[in-house]
Short mmCIF file of C-alpha atoms and ligand atoms in Angstrom, two decimals:
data_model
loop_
_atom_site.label_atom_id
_atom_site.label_comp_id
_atom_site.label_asym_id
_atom_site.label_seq_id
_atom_site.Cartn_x
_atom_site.Cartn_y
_atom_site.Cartn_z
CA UNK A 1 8.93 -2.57 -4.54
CA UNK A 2 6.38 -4.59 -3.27
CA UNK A 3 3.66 -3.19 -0.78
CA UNK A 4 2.74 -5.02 2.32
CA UNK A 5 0.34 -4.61 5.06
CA UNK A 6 0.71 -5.82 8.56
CA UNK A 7 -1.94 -5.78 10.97
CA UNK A 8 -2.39 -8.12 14.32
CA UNK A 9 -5.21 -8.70 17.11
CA UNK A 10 -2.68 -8.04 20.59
CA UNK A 11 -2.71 -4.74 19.89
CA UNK A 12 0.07 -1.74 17.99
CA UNK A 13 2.01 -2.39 20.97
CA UNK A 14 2.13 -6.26 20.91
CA UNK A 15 5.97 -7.70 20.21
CA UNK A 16 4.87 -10.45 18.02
CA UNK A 17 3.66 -7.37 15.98
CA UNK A 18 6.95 -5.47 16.36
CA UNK A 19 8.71 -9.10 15.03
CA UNK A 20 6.61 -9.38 11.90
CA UNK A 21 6.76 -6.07 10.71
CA UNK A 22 11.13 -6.25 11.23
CA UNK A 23 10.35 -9.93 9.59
CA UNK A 24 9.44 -8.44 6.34
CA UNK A 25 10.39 -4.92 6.55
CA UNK A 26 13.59 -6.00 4.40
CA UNK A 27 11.29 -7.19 1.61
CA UNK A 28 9.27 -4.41 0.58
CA UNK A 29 7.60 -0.94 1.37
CA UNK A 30 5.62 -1.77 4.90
CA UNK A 31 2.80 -0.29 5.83
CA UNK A 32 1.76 -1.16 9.99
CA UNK A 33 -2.50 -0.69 10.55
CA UNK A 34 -3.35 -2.29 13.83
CA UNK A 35 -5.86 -2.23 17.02
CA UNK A 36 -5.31 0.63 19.65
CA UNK A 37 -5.45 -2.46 21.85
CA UNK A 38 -5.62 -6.05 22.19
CA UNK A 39 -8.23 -7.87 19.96
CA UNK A 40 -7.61 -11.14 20.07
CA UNK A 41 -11.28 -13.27 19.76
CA UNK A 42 -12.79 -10.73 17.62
CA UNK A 43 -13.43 -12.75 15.13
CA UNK A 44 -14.60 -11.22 12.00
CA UNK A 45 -16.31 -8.08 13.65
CA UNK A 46 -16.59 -5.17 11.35
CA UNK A 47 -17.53 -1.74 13.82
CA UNK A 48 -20.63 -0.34 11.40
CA UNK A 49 -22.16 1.49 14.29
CA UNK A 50 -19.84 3.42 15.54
CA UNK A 51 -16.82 5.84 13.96
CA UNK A 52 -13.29 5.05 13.93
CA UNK A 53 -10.27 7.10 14.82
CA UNK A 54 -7.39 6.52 12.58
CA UNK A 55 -3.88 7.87 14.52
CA UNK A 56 -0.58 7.84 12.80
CA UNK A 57 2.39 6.90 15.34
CA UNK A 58 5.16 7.06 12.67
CA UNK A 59 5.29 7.04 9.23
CA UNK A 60 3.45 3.96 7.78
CA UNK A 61 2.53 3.12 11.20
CA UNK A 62 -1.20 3.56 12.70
CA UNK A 63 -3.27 2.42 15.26
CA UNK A 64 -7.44 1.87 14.72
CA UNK A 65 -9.87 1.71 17.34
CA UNK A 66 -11.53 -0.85 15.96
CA UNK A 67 -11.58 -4.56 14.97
CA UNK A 68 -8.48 -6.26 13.40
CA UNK A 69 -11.29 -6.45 10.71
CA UNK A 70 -11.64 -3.01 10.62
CA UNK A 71 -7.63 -2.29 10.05
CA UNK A 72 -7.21 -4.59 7.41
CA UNK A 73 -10.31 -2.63 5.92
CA UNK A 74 -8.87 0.48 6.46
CA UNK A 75 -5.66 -0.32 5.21
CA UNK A 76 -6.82 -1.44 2.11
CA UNK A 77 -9.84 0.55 1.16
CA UNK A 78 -8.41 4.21 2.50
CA UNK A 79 -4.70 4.33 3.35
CA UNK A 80 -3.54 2.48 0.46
CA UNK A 81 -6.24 3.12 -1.68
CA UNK A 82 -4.15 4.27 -4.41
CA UNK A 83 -2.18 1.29 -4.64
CA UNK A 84 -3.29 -1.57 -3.24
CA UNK A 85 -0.97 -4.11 -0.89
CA UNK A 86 0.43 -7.25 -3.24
CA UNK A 87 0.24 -8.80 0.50
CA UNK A 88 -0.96 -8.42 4.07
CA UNK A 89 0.19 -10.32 6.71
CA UNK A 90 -0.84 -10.79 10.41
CA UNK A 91 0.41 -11.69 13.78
CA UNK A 92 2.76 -12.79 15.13
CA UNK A 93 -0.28 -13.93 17.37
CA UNK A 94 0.68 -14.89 21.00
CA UNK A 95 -0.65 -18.30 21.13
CA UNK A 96 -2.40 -20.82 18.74
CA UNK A 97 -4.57 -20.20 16.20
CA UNK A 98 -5.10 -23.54 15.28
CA UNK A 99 -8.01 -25.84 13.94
CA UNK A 100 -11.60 -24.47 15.60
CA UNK A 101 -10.15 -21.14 16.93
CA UNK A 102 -9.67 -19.88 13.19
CA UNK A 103 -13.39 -18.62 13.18
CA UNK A 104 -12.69 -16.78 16.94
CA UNK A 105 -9.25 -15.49 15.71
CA UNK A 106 -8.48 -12.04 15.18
CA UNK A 107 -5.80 -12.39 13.94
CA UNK A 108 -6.77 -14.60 11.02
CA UNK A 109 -9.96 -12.15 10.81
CA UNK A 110 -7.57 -9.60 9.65
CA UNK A 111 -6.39 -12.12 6.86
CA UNK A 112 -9.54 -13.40 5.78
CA UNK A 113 -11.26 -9.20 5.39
CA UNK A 114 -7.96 -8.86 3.55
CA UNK A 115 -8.70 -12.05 1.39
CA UNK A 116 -12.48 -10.85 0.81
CA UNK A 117 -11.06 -7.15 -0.47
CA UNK A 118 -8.86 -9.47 -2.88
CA UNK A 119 -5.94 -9.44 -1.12
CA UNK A 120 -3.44 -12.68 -0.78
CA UNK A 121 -3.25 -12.88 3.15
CA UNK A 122 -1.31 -15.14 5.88
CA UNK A 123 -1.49 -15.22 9.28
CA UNK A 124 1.14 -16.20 11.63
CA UNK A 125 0.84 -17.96 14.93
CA UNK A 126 3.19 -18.63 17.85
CA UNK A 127 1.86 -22.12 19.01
CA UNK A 128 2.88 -20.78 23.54
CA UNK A 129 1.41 -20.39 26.03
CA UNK A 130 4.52 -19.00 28.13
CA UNK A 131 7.93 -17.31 27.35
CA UNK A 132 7.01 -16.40 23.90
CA UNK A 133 10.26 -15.78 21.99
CA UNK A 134 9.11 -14.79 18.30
CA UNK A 135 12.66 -15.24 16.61
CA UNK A 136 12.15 -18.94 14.44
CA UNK A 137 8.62 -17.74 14.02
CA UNK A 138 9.92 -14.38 12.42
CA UNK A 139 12.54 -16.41 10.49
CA UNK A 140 9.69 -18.43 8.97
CA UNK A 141 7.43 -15.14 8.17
CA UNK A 142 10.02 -13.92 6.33
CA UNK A 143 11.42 -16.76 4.18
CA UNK A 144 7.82 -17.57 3.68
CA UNK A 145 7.07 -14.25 2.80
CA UNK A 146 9.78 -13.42 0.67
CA UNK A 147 9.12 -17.11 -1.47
CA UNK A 148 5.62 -15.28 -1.96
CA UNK A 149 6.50 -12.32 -3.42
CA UNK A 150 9.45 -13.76 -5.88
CA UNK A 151 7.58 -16.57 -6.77
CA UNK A 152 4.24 -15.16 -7.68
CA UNK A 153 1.70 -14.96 -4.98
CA UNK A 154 -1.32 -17.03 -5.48
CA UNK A 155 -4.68 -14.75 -6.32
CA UNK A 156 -6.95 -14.76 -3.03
CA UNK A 157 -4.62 -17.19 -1.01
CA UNK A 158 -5.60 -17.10 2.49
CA UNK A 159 -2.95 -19.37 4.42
CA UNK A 160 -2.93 -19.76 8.35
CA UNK A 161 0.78 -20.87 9.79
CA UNK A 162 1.24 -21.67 13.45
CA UNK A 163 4.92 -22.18 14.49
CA UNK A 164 5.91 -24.16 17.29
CA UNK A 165 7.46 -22.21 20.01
CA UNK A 166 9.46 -24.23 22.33
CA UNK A 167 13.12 -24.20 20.01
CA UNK A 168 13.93 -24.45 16.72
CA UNK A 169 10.78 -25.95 14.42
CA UNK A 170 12.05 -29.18 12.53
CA UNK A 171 10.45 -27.71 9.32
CA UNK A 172 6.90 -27.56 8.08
CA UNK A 173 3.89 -29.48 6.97
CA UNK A 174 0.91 -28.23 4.69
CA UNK A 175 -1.80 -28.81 6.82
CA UNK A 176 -5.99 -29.10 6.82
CA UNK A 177 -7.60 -28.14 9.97
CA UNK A 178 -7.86 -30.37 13.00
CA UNK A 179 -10.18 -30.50 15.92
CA UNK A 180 -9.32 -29.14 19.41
CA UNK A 181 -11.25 -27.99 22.69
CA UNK A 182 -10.55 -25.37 25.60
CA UNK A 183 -12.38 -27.65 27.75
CA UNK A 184 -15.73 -25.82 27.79
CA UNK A 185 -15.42 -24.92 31.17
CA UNK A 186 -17.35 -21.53 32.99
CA UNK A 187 -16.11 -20.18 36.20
CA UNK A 188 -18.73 -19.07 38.50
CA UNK A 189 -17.85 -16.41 40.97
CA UNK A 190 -19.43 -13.55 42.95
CA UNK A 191 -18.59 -9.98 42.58
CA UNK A 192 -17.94 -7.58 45.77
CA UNK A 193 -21.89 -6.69 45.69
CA UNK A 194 -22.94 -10.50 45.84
CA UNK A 195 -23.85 -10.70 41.87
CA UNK A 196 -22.70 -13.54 40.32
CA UNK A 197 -20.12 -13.50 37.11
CA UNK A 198 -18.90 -15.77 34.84
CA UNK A 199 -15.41 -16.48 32.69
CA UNK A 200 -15.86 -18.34 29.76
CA UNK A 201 -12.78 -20.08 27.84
CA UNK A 202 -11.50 -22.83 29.18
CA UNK A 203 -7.36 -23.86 29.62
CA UNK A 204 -7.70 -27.57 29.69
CA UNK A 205 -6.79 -28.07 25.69
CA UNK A 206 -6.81 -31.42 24.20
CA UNK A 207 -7.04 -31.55 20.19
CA UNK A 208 -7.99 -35.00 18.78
CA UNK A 209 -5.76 -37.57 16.83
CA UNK A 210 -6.27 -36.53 13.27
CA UNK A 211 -3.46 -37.20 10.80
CA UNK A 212 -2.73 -34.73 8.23
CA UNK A 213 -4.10 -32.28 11.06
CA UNK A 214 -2.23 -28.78 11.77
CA UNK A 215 -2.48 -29.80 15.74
CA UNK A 216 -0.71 -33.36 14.75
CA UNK A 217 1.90 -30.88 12.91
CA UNK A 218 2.42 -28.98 15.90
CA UNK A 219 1.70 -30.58 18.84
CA UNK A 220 2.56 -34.47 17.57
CA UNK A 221 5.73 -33.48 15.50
CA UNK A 222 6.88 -30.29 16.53
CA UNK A 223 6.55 -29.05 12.64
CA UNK A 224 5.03 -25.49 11.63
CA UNK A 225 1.87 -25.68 10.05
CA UNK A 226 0.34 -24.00 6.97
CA UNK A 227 -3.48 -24.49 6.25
CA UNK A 228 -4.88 -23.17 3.21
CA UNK A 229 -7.99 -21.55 4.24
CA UNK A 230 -11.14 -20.27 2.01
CA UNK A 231 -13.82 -18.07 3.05
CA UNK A 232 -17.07 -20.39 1.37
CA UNK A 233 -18.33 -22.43 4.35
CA UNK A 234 -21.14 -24.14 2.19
CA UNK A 235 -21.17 -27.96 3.06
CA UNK A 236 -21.19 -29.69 -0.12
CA UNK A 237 -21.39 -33.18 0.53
CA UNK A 238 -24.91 -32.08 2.08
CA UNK A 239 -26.18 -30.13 -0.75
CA UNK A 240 -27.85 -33.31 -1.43
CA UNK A 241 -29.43 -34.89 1.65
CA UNK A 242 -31.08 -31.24 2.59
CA UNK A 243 -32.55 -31.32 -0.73
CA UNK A 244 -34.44 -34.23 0.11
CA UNK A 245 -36.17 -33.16 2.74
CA UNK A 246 -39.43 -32.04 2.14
CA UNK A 247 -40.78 -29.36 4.02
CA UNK A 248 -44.96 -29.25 4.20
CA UNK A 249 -46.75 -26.44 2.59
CA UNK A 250 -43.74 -25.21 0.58
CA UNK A 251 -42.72 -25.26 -3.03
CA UNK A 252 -38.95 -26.61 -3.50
CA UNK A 253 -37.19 -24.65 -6.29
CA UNK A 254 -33.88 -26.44 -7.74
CA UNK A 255 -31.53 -23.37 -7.83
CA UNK A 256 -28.89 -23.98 -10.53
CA UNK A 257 -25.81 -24.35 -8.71
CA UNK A 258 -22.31 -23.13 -10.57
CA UNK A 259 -19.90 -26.18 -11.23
CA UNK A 260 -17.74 -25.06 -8.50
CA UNK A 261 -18.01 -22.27 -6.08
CA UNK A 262 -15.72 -19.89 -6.92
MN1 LIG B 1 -4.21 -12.57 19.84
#
């Protein structure tokens, strides 16, 4: 029976949570590691500094009081040590994780730790901002899921899906990453003692016209979305033009660069 870790960044108590893990439970032996609380923005945080507590709910069912980084790393390097997850999965985020916000999110933190410790990962997104109803994102995880694990899941895949949540999803696109802004605005106000404080994170989103895009997918056509992600952020095409440069009183050395990162 196949093993499979779930982890979010809203928190043990989220319901997106409590859909994914009833999403697959049916498919294999499910194991639940997840944030005391809510996490979502973390990014890729790993808490070095400080100790974690590890507390078992149920069975196969624990909070951390950490980073969704630091569940999937728990999950994988001590609780299932012995045997290591053939998949983890995260979410059901509340809300987008879509183009830009994949190096804030949480929950595809979880994924990508998951993906680094060699671990095939997806994270699932409910593309709402109100009334979140996690059923046709659920459905998705687990025919998704289930195609993974009877047709051979692909060595350190890393896939982001973001399901549209207003009704039933048309079907699905394979996506790259689009481009999309929260507006940049900061909100300046005054505290009861007369210091000033500050809310970052805008709400006025607008995502730019890009076809082949997951925000076309979901926004434009009302499909879900499914990015394949990797974790090597090195800008090829550039590789070249810094080379160029030269840069006074320094020796260039020409390091001998693999055929293909890996
Ligand atoms: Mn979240």
């Amino acid at each position: 029976m196949p093993r499979i870790l779930v982890s979010n960044d809203d928190g043990i108590h989220a319901d997106g949570l409590a859909a994914l893990h009833e999403a697959v439970r049916p498919l294999g032996e499910v194991w639940v590691v997840a944030p005391d609380r809510e996490q979502s923005a973390a990014s890729h945080a790993l808490s070095f500094a400080r100790p974690l507590r590890l507390k078992k709910l149920e069975p196969r069912w624990y909070s951390v009081d950490g980073t969704p980084s630091d569940c999937a790393y728990l999950g994988i390097n001590h609780l299932l040590k012995d045997s290591p997850p053939d998949l983890m999965v995260s979410g059901i985020n509340r809300g987008a994780n879509l183009a830009d916000d994949v190096t804030y999110s949480g929950t595809v933190a979880a994924a990508m730790e998951a993906s680094l410790l060699g671990i095939p990962s997806v994270a699932f997104s409910l593309v709402s901002r109100r009334d979140f109803d996690y059923r046709h994102a659920a459905r998705f995880a687990r025919a998704l899921v289930r195609q993974l694990l009877e047709g051979g899941v692909p060595p350190k895949l890393l896939l982001n899906v973001n399901v549209p949540g207003d009704g039933k999803p048309k079907g699905y696109a394979v996506t790259r990453l689009g481009k999309r802004s929260y507006g940049n605005d900061v909100v300046e106000r005054s505290d009861p003692r007369g210091a000033r404080y500050y809310w970052i994170g805008g709400s006025t989103f607008t995502h730019q016209d890009i076809p082949g895009s997951d925000c076309n997918a979901v926004f434009r056509d009302r499909l879900i979305s499914l990015t394949p992600l990797h974790l090597d952020l090195t800008e090829y095409a550039r590789l070249d033009e810094v080379s160029a440069w030269p840069i006074r009183g320094y020796r260039k050395f020409a390091p001998k660069f693999a055929a293909k990162a890996g």
